[in-house]
mmCIF file of C-alpha atoms and ligand atoms in Angstrom:
data_model
loop_
_atom_site.group_PDB
_atom_site.id
_atom_site.type_symbol
_atom_site.label_atom_id
_atom_site.label_comp_id
_atom_site.label_asym_id
_atom_site.label_seq_id
_atom_site.Cartn_x
_atom_site.Cartn_y
_atom_site.Cartn_z
ATOM 1 C CA MET A 1241 -27.553 25.997 1.118
ATOM 2 C CA LYS A 1242 -25.645 24.627 4.201
ATOM 3 C CA THR A 1243 -23.279 21.751 3.335
ATOM 4 C CA VAL A 1244 -23.240 18.079 4.794
ATOM 5 C CA LEU A 1245 -20.029 16.094 4.640
ATOM 6 C CA SER A 1246 -19.732 12.546 5.626
ATOM 7 C CA GLY A 1247 -17.140 9.686 5.346
ATOM 8 C CA ILE A 1248 -16.716 6.226 6.161
ATOM 9 C CA ARG A 1249 -13.511 3.801 6.129
ATOM 10 C CA PRO A 1250 -13.813 0.946 4.031
ATOM 11 C CA THR A 1251 -13.267 -1.835 6.188
ATOM 12 C CA GLY A 1252 -16.096 -3.897 6.143
ATOM 13 C CA ASN A 1253 -20.127 -4.476 5.195
ATOM 14 C CA LEU A 1254 -22.558 -1.894 6.618
ATOM 15 C CA HIS A 1255 -24.648 -3.201 9.268
ATOM 16 C CA LEU A 1256 -28.334 -2.672 10.949
ATOM 17 C CA GLY A 1257 -26.120 0.387 13.498
ATOM 18 C CA ASN A 1258 -24.782 1.951 10.464
ATOM 19 C CA TYR A 1259 -28.186 1.935 8.839
ATOM 20 C CA TYR A 1260 -30.354 3.131 11.435
ATOM 21 C CA GLY A 1261 -27.723 5.120 13.161
ATOM 22 C CA ALA A 1262 -26.500 7.146 9.807
ATOM 23 C CA MET A 1263 -27.434 5.826 6.226
ATOM 24 C CA VAL A 1264 -31.721 6.472 7.179
ATOM 25 C CA ASN A 1265 -30.369 10.473 8.260
ATOM 26 C CA PHE A 1266 -28.215 10.263 5.392
ATOM 27 C CA LEU A 1267 -31.350 9.841 3.157
ATOM 28 C CA LYS A 1268 -33.221 12.769 4.622
ATOM 29 C CA MET A 1269 -30.296 14.827 4.447
ATOM 30 C CA GLN A 1270 -29.359 14.571 0.523
ATOM 31 C CA GLU A 1271 -32.931 16.049 0.204
ATOM 32 C CA GLU A 1272 -32.783 18.868 2.276
ATOM 33 C CA TYR A 1273 -28.497 19.728 2.107
ATOM 34 C CA LYS A 1274 -25.443 19.711 -0.366
ATOM 35 C CA CYS A 1275 -24.481 16.512 0.437
ATOM 36 C CA PHE A 1276 -21.263 15.099 0.180
ATOM 37 C CA PHE A 1277 -20.781 11.236 1.638
ATOM 38 C CA PHE A 1278 -17.010 9.603 0.660
ATOM 39 C CA ILE A 1279 -15.132 6.497 0.938
ATOM 40 C CA ALA A 1280 -12.523 7.449 3.205
ATOM 41 C CA ASP A 1281 -9.801 4.963 1.410
ATOM 42 C CA TRP A 1282 -6.773 7.034 2.870
ATOM 43 C CA HIS A 1283 -7.768 6.836 6.353
ATOM 44 C CA ALA A 1284 -7.872 2.931 6.127
ATOM 45 C CA LEU A 1285 -4.556 2.771 5.597
ATOM 46 C CA THR A 1286 -3.301 3.196 8.957
ATOM 47 C CA THR A 1287 -3.869 -0.545 9.232
ATOM 48 C CA HIS A 1288 -2.317 -1.360 6.229
ATOM 49 C CA PRO A 1289 -4.870 -3.190 4.518
ATOM 50 C CA ASP A 1290 -3.706 -5.507 1.576
ATOM 51 C CA PRO A 1291 -4.670 -3.828 -1.715
ATOM 52 C CA LYS A 1292 -7.135 -6.473 -2.745
ATOM 53 C CA THR A 1293 -9.011 -6.240 0.368
ATOM 54 C CA LEU A 1294 -8.693 -2.685 0.175
ATOM 55 C CA ASN A 1295 -10.107 -2.674 -3.215
ATOM 56 C CA ALA A 1296 -13.025 -4.833 -2.440
ATOM 57 C CA ASN A 1297 -14.144 -2.908 0.442
ATOM 58 C CA VAL A 1298 -14.223 0.390 -1.373
ATOM 59 C CA ARG A 1299 -16.655 -1.444 -3.872
ATOM 60 C CA ASN A 1300 -18.463 -3.074 -1.401
ATOM 61 C CA VAL A 1301 -19.370 0.189 0.646
ATOM 62 C CA LEU A 1302 -19.992 2.168 -2.595
ATOM 63 C CA SER A 1303 -22.367 -0.448 -3.613
ATOM 64 C CA GLU A 1304 -23.994 -0.847 -0.053
ATOM 65 C CA TYR A 1305 -24.515 3.367 0.025
ATOM 66 C CA LEU A 1306 -26.234 3.122 -3.510
ATOM 67 C CA ALA A 1307 -28.402 -0.234 -2.510
ATOM 68 C CA CYS A 1308 -29.724 1.837 0.352
ATOM 69 C CA GLY A 1309 -30.651 4.603 -1.610
ATOM 70 C CA LEU A 1310 -28.103 7.406 -1.848
ATOM 71 C CA ASN A 1311 -28.465 8.959 -4.838
ATOM 72 C CA PRO A 1312 -25.241 10.139 -6.620
ATOM 73 C CA GLU A 1313 -27.478 12.797 -8.527
ATOM 74 C CA LYS A 1314 -28.501 14.513 -5.552
ATOM 75 C CA ALA A 1315 -25.925 13.683 -3.178
ATOM 76 C CA THR A 1316 -21.773 14.132 -4.371
ATOM 77 C CA LEU A 1317 -20.384 10.376 -3.620
ATOM 78 C CA TYR A 1318 -17.017 9.691 -4.308
ATOM 79 C CA VAL A 1319 -13.654 8.044 -3.267
ATOM 80 C CA GLN A 1320 -10.877 10.136 -1.207
ATOM 81 C CA SER A 1321 -7.902 8.526 -3.247
ATOM 82 C CA ASP A 1322 -10.041 10.090 -6.329
ATOM 83 C CA ILE A 1323 -9.640 13.790 -5.226
ATOM 84 C CA PRO A 1324 -6.028 14.586 -5.311
ATOM 85 C CA GLU A 1325 -6.488 18.184 -4.197
ATOM 86 C CA ILE A 1326 -7.192 16.717 -0.861
ATOM 87 C CA ALA A 1327 -3.823 15.831 -0.618
ATOM 88 C CA GLU A 1328 -2.522 19.033 -0.863
ATOM 89 C CA LEU A 1329 -4.386 20.329 1.286
ATOM 90 C CA TYR A 1330 -3.394 18.093 3.893
ATOM 91 C CA LEU A 1331 -0.046 18.923 3.093
ATOM 92 C CA LEU A 1332 -0.532 22.575 4.024
ATOM 93 C CA LEU A 1333 -2.725 22.282 7.203
ATOM 94 C CA ASN A 1334 0.075 19.915 8.496
ATOM 95 C CA MET A 1335 2.552 22.684 8.620
ATOM 96 C CA GLN A 1336 -0.017 24.332 11.187
ATOM 97 C CA ALA A 1337 -0.783 21.443 13.763
ATOM 98 C CA TYR A 1338 1.293 20.945 16.237
ATOM 99 C CA LEU A 1339 3.025 17.370 18.027
ATOM 100 C CA GLY A 1340 1.452 18.311 21.076
ATOM 101 C CA GLU A 1341 -2.178 18.367 20.323
ATOM 102 C CA LEU A 1342 -2.011 15.402 17.893
ATOM 103 C CA GLY A 1343 -0.387 13.343 20.238
ATOM 104 C CA LYS A 1344 -2.952 14.372 23.106
ATOM 105 C CA THR A 1345 -5.998 13.433 20.812
ATOM 106 C CA VAL A 1346 -8.052 10.808 22.766
ATOM 107 C CA SER A 1347 -8.117 7.993 19.611
ATOM 108 C CA PHE A 1348 -4.656 8.461 18.426
ATOM 109 C CA LYS A 1349 -3.397 7.604 22.334
ATOM 110 C CA GLU A 1350 -5.994 4.655 22.361
ATOM 111 C CA LYS A 1351 -4.880 3.319 19.072
ATOM 112 C CA ALA A 1352 -1.115 3.690 20.074
ATOM 113 C CA ARG A 1353 -1.798 1.728 23.264
ATOM 114 C CA GLN A 1354 -4.200 -0.796 21.097
ATOM 115 C CA ASN A 1355 -0.930 -1.202 18.552
ATOM 116 C CA PRO A 1356 2.124 -0.484 20.047
ATOM 117 C CA ASN A 1357 4.176 -1.560 17.078
ATOM 118 C CA ASN A 1358 2.259 0.692 14.626
ATOM 119 C CA VAL A 1359 2.375 3.928 15.671
ATOM 120 C CA ASN A 1360 2.504 5.421 12.465
ATOM 121 C CA ALA A 1361 2.421 9.380 11.253
ATOM 122 C CA GLY A 1362 -0.547 8.797 9.252
ATOM 123 C CA LEU A 1363 -2.242 7.957 12.598
ATOM 124 C CA LEU A 1364 -0.726 10.862 14.598
ATOM 125 C CA THR A 1365 -2.194 13.166 11.358
ATOM 126 C CA TYR A 1366 -5.359 11.514 11.111
ATOM 127 C CA PRO A 1367 -7.412 14.218 12.261
ATOM 128 C CA VAL A 1368 -5.373 16.656 9.878
ATOM 129 C CA LEU A 1369 -6.633 14.472 7.519
ATOM 130 C CA MET A 1370 -10.326 14.287 8.582
ATOM 131 C CA ALA A 1371 -10.213 18.302 8.982
ATOM 132 C CA THR A 1372 -9.210 18.407 5.499
ATOM 133 C CA ASP A 1373 -11.943 16.519 4.420
ATOM 134 C CA ILE A 1374 -14.345 18.623 5.987
ATOM 135 C CA LEU A 1375 -12.561 22.019 5.013
ATOM 136 C CA ILE A 1376 -11.757 20.903 1.349
ATOM 137 C CA HIS A 1377 -16.105 21.599 0.945
ATOM 138 C CA ASN A 1378 -16.174 24.182 3.582
ATOM 139 C CA ALA A 1379 -18.698 22.334 4.952
ATOM 140 C CA ASN A 1380 -21.073 23.745 7.679
ATOM 141 C CA TYR A 1381 -22.486 19.741 9.273
ATOM 142 C CA VAL A 1382 -20.866 16.953 9.680
ATOM 143 C CA PRO A 1383 -22.789 14.053 11.097
ATOM 144 C CA VAL A 1384 -20.517 12.439 13.644
ATOM 145 C CA GLY A 1385 -20.968 10.214 16.713
ATOM 146 C CA LYS A 1386 -19.698 11.142 20.078
ATOM 147 C CA ASP A 1387 -16.280 9.761 19.604
ATOM 148 C CA GLN A 1388 -15.658 12.040 16.707
ATOM 149 C CA GLU A 1389 -16.264 14.921 18.649
ATOM 150 C CA GLN A 1390 -12.889 15.581 19.239
ATOM 151 C CA HIS A 1391 -12.130 15.384 15.500
ATOM 152 C CA LEU A 1392 -14.607 18.302 14.720
ATOM 153 C CA GLU A 1393 -13.144 20.344 17.712
ATOM 154 C CA MET A 1394 -9.930 20.044 16.506
ATOM 155 C CA THR A 1395 -11.253 20.655 12.808
ATOM 156 C CA ARG A 1396 -12.492 24.037 14.144
ATOM 157 C CA ASN A 1397 -9.140 24.443 15.958
ATOM 158 C CA PHE A 1398 -7.414 24.482 12.316
ATOM 159 C CA ALA A 1399 -9.792 26.326 10.761
ATOM 160 C CA LYS A 1400 -9.452 29.706 13.274
ATOM 161 C CA ARG A 1401 -5.841 29.218 13.183
ATOM 162 C CA PHE A 1402 -5.865 29.556 9.340
ATOM 163 C CA ASN A 1403 -8.206 32.260 9.467
ATOM 164 C CA ASN A 1404 -6.163 34.177 12.041
ATOM 165 C CA LYS A 1405 -2.869 33.662 10.631
ATOM 166 C CA TYR A 1406 -3.701 34.998 7.188
ATOM 167 C CA GLY A 1407 -6.726 37.668 8.543
ATOM 168 C CA VAL A 1408 -9.195 36.205 6.515
ATOM 169 C CA ASN A 1409 -12.726 34.384 7.508
ATOM 170 C CA TYR A 1410 -12.466 32.056 4.867
ATOM 171 C CA PHE A 1411 -13.113 28.688 6.374
ATOM 172 C CA ASN A 1412 -16.138 27.752 7.933
ATOM 173 C CA GLU A 1413 -16.359 26.487 11.874
ATOM 174 C CA PRO A 1414 -17.911 23.366 11.214
ATOM 175 C CA THR A 1415 -20.551 22.012 13.924
ATOM 176 C CA ALA A 1416 -21.838 18.029 14.498
ATOM 177 C CA PHE A 1417 -24.992 17.557 12.754
ATOM 178 C CA ALA A 1418 -27.907 18.309 15.155
ATOM 179 C CA SER A 1419 -30.697 16.015 14.396
ATOM 180 C CA ASN A 1420 -33.990 16.900 15.615
ATOM 181 C CA GLN A 1421 -34.555 13.578 17.020
ATOM 182 C CA GLN A 1422 -32.418 11.921 19.408
ATOM 183 C CA MET A 1423 -29.642 9.526 17.897
ATOM 184 C CA ILE A 1424 -30.720 5.909 17.682
ATOM 185 C CA LYS A 1425 -28.145 3.364 19.104
ATOM 186 C CA ILE A 1426 -28.278 0.136 17.745
ATOM 187 C CA PRO A 1427 -27.163 -2.454 20.526
ATOM 188 C CA GLY A 1428 -25.519 -5.954 19.930
ATOM 189 C CA LEU A 1429 -27.334 -9.237 20.514
ATOM 190 C CA ASP A 1430 -24.843 -10.121 22.940
ATOM 191 C CA GLY A 1431 -26.260 -8.060 25.540
ATOM 192 C CA SER A 1432 -23.489 -5.204 24.533
ATOM 193 C CA GLY A 1433 -24.441 -1.631 24.232
ATOM 194 C CA LYS A 1434 -23.772 -1.111 20.625
ATOM 195 C CA MET A 1435 -23.781 -3.082 17.487
ATOM 196 C CA GLY A 1436 -20.150 -2.401 15.871
ATOM 197 C CA LYS A 1437 -17.558 -4.255 13.489
ATOM 198 C CA SER A 1438 -14.733 -4.484 16.129
ATOM 199 C CA GLU A 1439 -17.322 -5.939 18.853
ATOM 200 C CA GLY A 1440 -17.707 -8.937 16.356
ATOM 201 C CA ASN A 1441 -22.096 -8.806 17.110
ATOM 202 C CA CYS A 1442 -23.188 -7.420 14.165
ATOM 203 C CA ILE A 1443 -26.481 -8.717 11.941
ATOM 204 C CA TYR A 1444 -25.054 -6.976 8.556
ATOM 205 C CA LEU A 1445 -27.051 -5.730 5.341
ATOM 206 C CA ILE A 1446 -25.615 -8.603 3.413
ATOM 207 C CA ASP A 1447 -26.303 -11.159 5.476
ATOM 208 C CA GLU A 1448 -29.086 -13.908 4.202
ATOM 209 C CA PRO A 1449 -32.129 -14.481 5.755
ATOM 210 C CA LYS A 1450 -31.022 -17.678 7.501
ATOM 211 C CA VAL A 1451 -27.787 -15.833 9.062
ATOM 212 C CA ILE A 1452 -30.069 -13.088 10.711
ATOM 213 C CA GLU A 1453 -32.444 -16.291 11.993
ATOM 214 C CA LYS A 1454 -29.529 -17.938 13.410
ATOM 215 C CA LYS A 1455 -27.696 -14.532 14.755
ATOM 216 C CA VAL A 1456 -31.271 -13.448 16.329
ATOM 217 C CA LYS A 1457 -31.956 -17.088 17.665
ATOM 218 C CA GLY A 1458 -28.504 -16.961 19.664
ATOM 219 C CA ALA A 1459 -28.930 -13.438 20.905
ATOM 220 C CA LEU A 1460 -28.723 -13.111 24.720
ATOM 221 C CA THR A 1461 -31.695 -13.281 27.069
ATOM 222 C CA ASP A 1462 -32.842 -13.824 30.684
ATOM 223 C CA ASN A 1463 -34.910 -16.414 32.507
ATOM 224 C CA GLY A 1464 -38.181 -13.818 31.818
ATOM 225 C CA PRO A 1465 -39.758 -11.464 33.746
ATOM 226 C CA GLU A 1466 -39.846 -11.970 37.617
ATOM 227 C CA GLY A 1467 -43.219 -10.231 37.817
ATOM 228 C CA GLU A 1468 -45.514 -7.739 36.458
ATOM 229 C CA ASN A 1469 -44.129 -4.351 35.249
ATOM 230 C CA THR A 1470 -40.461 -5.110 36.190
ATOM 231 C CA ALA A 1471 -37.395 -2.828 34.525
ATOM 232 C CA LYS A 1472 -35.987 -4.911 31.748
ATOM 233 C CA PRO A 1473 -32.649 -5.840 31.899
ATOM 234 C CA ASP A 1474 -30.078 -4.726 29.182
ATOM 235 C CA CYS A 1475 -30.075 -7.765 27.183
ATOM 236 C CA ILE A 1476 -33.924 -7.424 26.751
ATOM 237 C CA GLU A 1477 -34.170 -3.703 26.821
ATOM 238 C CA ASN A 1478 -31.406 -3.957 23.755
ATOM 239 C CA LEU A 1479 -34.263 -6.898 21.720
ATOM 240 C CA PHE A 1480 -36.718 -4.192 22.255
ATOM 241 C CA THR A 1481 -34.601 -1.180 20.678
ATOM 242 C CA ILE A 1482 -34.352 -3.035 17.654
ATOM 243 C CA LEU A 1483 -38.072 -4.577 17.629
ATOM 244 C CA LYS A 1484 -38.930 -0.464 17.822
ATOM 245 C CA VAL A 1485 -36.417 0.214 14.336
ATOM 246 C CA VAL A 1486 -37.782 -2.774 12.335
ATOM 247 C CA SER A 1487 -41.586 -3.937 13.559
ATOM 248 C CA THR A 1488 -44.912 -1.950 13.678
ATOM 249 C CA GLN A 1489 -45.796 0.173 16.837
ATOM 250 C CA GLU A 1490 -48.618 -3.133 17.646
ATOM 251 C CA VAL A 1491 -46.212 -5.600 17.281
ATOM 252 C CA VAL A 1492 -43.941 -3.748 20.172
ATOM 253 C CA ASP A 1493 -46.613 -3.075 22.205
ATOM 254 C CA TYR A 1494 -47.825 -6.919 22.467
ATOM 255 C CA TYR A 1495 -44.674 -8.131 23.403
ATOM 256 C CA ASP A 1496 -44.138 -5.069 25.699
ATOM 257 C CA ASN A 1497 -47.475 -6.052 27.295
ATOM 258 C CA LEU A 1498 -46.397 -9.935 27.606
ATOM 259 C CA TRP A 1499 -43.487 -8.513 29.625
ATOM 260 C CA ASN A 1500 -45.579 -6.088 31.614
ATOM 261 C CA THR A 1501 -48.001 -9.232 32.476
ATOM 262 C CA GLY A 1502 -45.012 -11.254 33.811
ATOM 263 C CA GLU A 1503 -45.785 -13.531 31.392
ATOM 264 C CA GLN A 1504 -42.770 -16.374 30.613
ATOM 265 C CA LYS A 1505 -42.189 -18.619 27.595
ATOM 266 C CA TRP A 1506 -42.710 -15.827 24.718
ATOM 267 C CA TYR A 1507 -38.544 -15.300 23.597
ATOM 268 C CA GLY A 1508 -38.902 -17.878 21.097
ATOM 269 C CA ASN A 1509 -41.757 -16.086 19.433
ATOM 270 C CA LEU A 1510 -40.206 -12.706 20.228
ATOM 271 C CA LYS A 1511 -36.980 -13.392 18.492
ATOM 272 C CA LYS A 1512 -38.826 -15.026 15.346
ATOM 273 C CA GLN A 1513 -40.742 -11.886 14.619
ATOM 274 C CA LEU A 1514 -37.571 -9.607 15.535
ATOM 275 C CA ALA A 1515 -35.775 -11.999 12.876
ATOM 276 C CA GLU A 1516 -38.752 -11.724 10.427
ATOM 277 C CA ASP A 1517 -38.814 -7.992 10.479
ATOM 278 C CA ILE A 1518 -34.888 -7.521 10.017
ATOM 279 C CA ILE A 1519 -35.240 -9.594 7.026
ATOM 280 C CA LYS A 1520 -38.331 -7.470 5.744
ATOM 281 C CA VAL A 1521 -35.705 -4.682 6.104
ATOM 282 C CA THR A 1522 -32.781 -5.970 5.086
ATOM 283 C CA THR A 1523 -33.936 -8.232 1.928
ATOM 284 C CA PRO A 1524 -34.609 -5.237 -0.718
ATOM 285 C CA ILE A 1525 -31.126 -4.129 -0.109
ATOM 286 C CA ARG A 1526 -29.446 -7.125 0.012
ATOM 287 C CA GLU A 1527 -30.848 -7.732 -3.201
ATOM 288 C CA ARG A 1528 -29.586 -4.452 -4.900
ATOM 289 C CA ILE A 1529 -26.248 -4.886 -2.889
ATOM 290 C CA ASN A 1530 -25.773 -7.756 -4.912
ATOM 291 C CA ASP A 1531 -27.187 -6.405 -8.443
ATOM 292 C CA ILE A 1532 -25.174 -3.121 -7.901
ATOM 293 C CA LYS A 1533 -22.193 -4.817 -6.894
ATOM 294 C CA ASN A 1534 -21.756 -6.640 -9.833
ATOM 295 C CA ASP A 1535 -22.265 -4.041 -12.479
ATOM 296 C CA GLU A 1536 -19.180 -2.351 -13.086
ATOM 297 C CA VAL A 1537 -20.577 -0.240 -15.717
ATOM 298 C CA TYR A 1538 -22.662 1.582 -13.470
ATOM 299 C CA LEU A 1539 -20.175 1.633 -10.428
ATOM 300 C CA ASN A 1540 -17.923 3.159 -12.673
ATOM 301 C CA LYS A 1541 -19.778 5.917 -14.227
ATOM 302 C CA VAL A 1542 -21.006 6.731 -10.209
ATOM 303 C CA ILE A 1543 -17.145 6.953 -9.446
ATOM 304 C CA LYS A 1544 -16.658 9.167 -12.353
ATOM 305 C CA ILE A 1545 -19.335 11.888 -11.498
ATOM 306 C CA GLY A 1546 -18.830 11.696 -8.090
ATOM 307 C CA ALA A 1547 -14.972 12.462 -8.455
ATOM 308 C CA GLU A 1548 -15.706 15.306 -10.994
ATOM 309 C CA LYS A 1549 -17.860 17.282 -8.576
ATOM 310 C CA ALA A 1550 -15.999 16.350 -5.422
ATOM 311 C CA ARG A 1551 -12.842 17.839 -7.812
ATOM 312 C CA GLU A 1552 -14.870 20.770 -8.822
ATOM 313 C CA SER A 1553 -15.782 22.015 -5.111
ATOM 314 C CA ALA A 1554 -12.377 20.765 -3.838
ATOM 315 C CA GLY A 1555 -10.119 22.621 -6.977
ATOM 316 C CA LYS A 1556 -12.341 25.933 -5.811
ATOM 317 C CA THR A 1557 -10.855 25.508 -2.358
ATOM 318 C CA LEU A 1558 -7.698 24.771 -3.140
ATOM 319 C CA ARG A 1559 -7.031 27.735 -5.409
ATOM 320 C CA GLU A 1560 -8.545 30.134 -2.619
ATOM 321 C CA VAL A 1561 -6.398 28.433 -0.331
ATOM 322 C CA ARG A 1562 -3.179 28.660 -2.346
ATOM 323 C CA GLU A 1563 -3.697 32.175 -3.207
ATOM 324 C CA ILE A 1564 -4.433 33.401 0.543
ATOM 325 C CA MET A 1565 -1.086 31.493 1.442
ATOM 326 C CA GLY A 1566 0.886 33.661 -0.955
ATOM 327 C CA PHE A 1567 1.240 30.596 -3.982
ATOM 328 C CA ARG A 1568 0.611 32.912 -6.718
ATOM 329 C CA SER A 1569 2.340 33.284 -10.000
ATOM 330 C CA LEU A 1570 5.354 35.048 -9.997
HETATM 331 P P1 AMP B 617 -18.545 2.561 11.925
HETATM 332 O O1 AMP B 617 -19.098 1.736 11.348
HETATM 333 O O2 AMP B 617 -18.160 2.633 13.307
HETATM 334 O O3 AMP B 617 -17.251 3.370 11.090
HETATM 335 O O4 AMP B 617 -19.814 3.782 11.989
HETATM 336 C C1 AMP B 617 -19.888 4.520 10.912
HETATM 337 C C2 AMP B 617 -21.721 5.307 11.251
HETATM 338 O O5 AMP B 617 -22.378 4.478 12.096
HETATM 339 C C3 AMP B 617 -21.331 6.365 12.235
HETATM 340 O O6 AMP B 617 -21.792 7.305 11.952
HETATM 341 C C4 AMP B 617 -21.571 5.543 13.419
HETATM 342 O O7 AMP B 617 -22.288 6.788 14.341
HETATM 343 C C5 AMP B 617 -22.557 5.048 13.111
HETATM 344 N N1 AMP B 617 -23.036 3.431 13.798
HETATM 345 C C6 AMP B 617 -21.894 2.882 13.804
HETATM 346 N N2 AMP B 617 -22.640 2.072 14.672
HETATM 347 C C7 AMP B 617 -23.795 2.329 15.286
HETATM 348 C C8 AMP B 617 -24.405 1.923 16.162
HETATM 349 N N3 AMP B 617 -24.429 0.548 17.039
HETATM 350 N N4 AMP B 617 -25.744 2.107 16.506
HETATM 351 C C9 AMP B 617 -25.751 3.537 15.878
HETATM 352 N N5 AMP B 617 -25.002 4.238 14.927
HETATM 353 C C10 AMP B 617 -24.366 3.610 14.713
#
């Protein structure tokens, strides 16, 4: 069975973009593949979170993953820092990663530009840690967005380099998960192309209905259609994109028809409907998040089982890599 791996940095709560862009696919994958889903708390260290926040965010993400339906009996759900084997493989792979290639990485250059006072070594070697996350389970597929494509390419390079250097065919060359359908991108409610934490335009799964209503009500719109069958401006297209994932086809057709006939003054109703349908999706998830977050016993059990399963897989890889590299008993 093919192996899928995906990690998430614990930097905040999950939003509708994470849910429709990633989680919905994970829920399908866990039925069909051997899946590893992990919380990348070592990766989060590049921005120096304070200990309390880091810990709270790990608990949040884990609770939200479980509340969305990730099943710890089907997939392996774990916290990166629970797996010391990752740290050792990271050290080994770092010896074969070169300053030139690491310094050229788009995400590194971007982060260094944004934050010139914190260009730490962890930021530079971020792609090596990411490659380690993937190679430690010899994963075949990694569901990544376009922004992560370069890191995956580097992972393939590290895998090939290792195989060539030691004359083995040990590491797979992982590829981006090719989903049958087009990846959905959830836009922001501010007319921007993407809903994202750093964009500050998110509807979070944990948002109370009142908060969602307020956010949707405040979504950017235009003055209405300027005639029949005109093209929708981005801000209106964005509302329809979200409507398409949360509402029924009839609802989408109804509002599409209003747009196409050129009628005016229905945006208020559209927003009401949109908020209502988002709330329908998020309410059961929000309720589960709140239950799970307070269930210390369950969370600890999930973490423990996940760490055991992940360490079994990681330990096997590390033993084999050590052997290949010459770390044998004397
Ligand atoms: P991030 O929250 O940016 O770390 O992203 C975590 C996952 O959610 C990645 O797989 C992203 O591709 C996905 N994701 C984030 N924002 C969106 C969005 N607005 N639409 C679709 N997918 C998204």
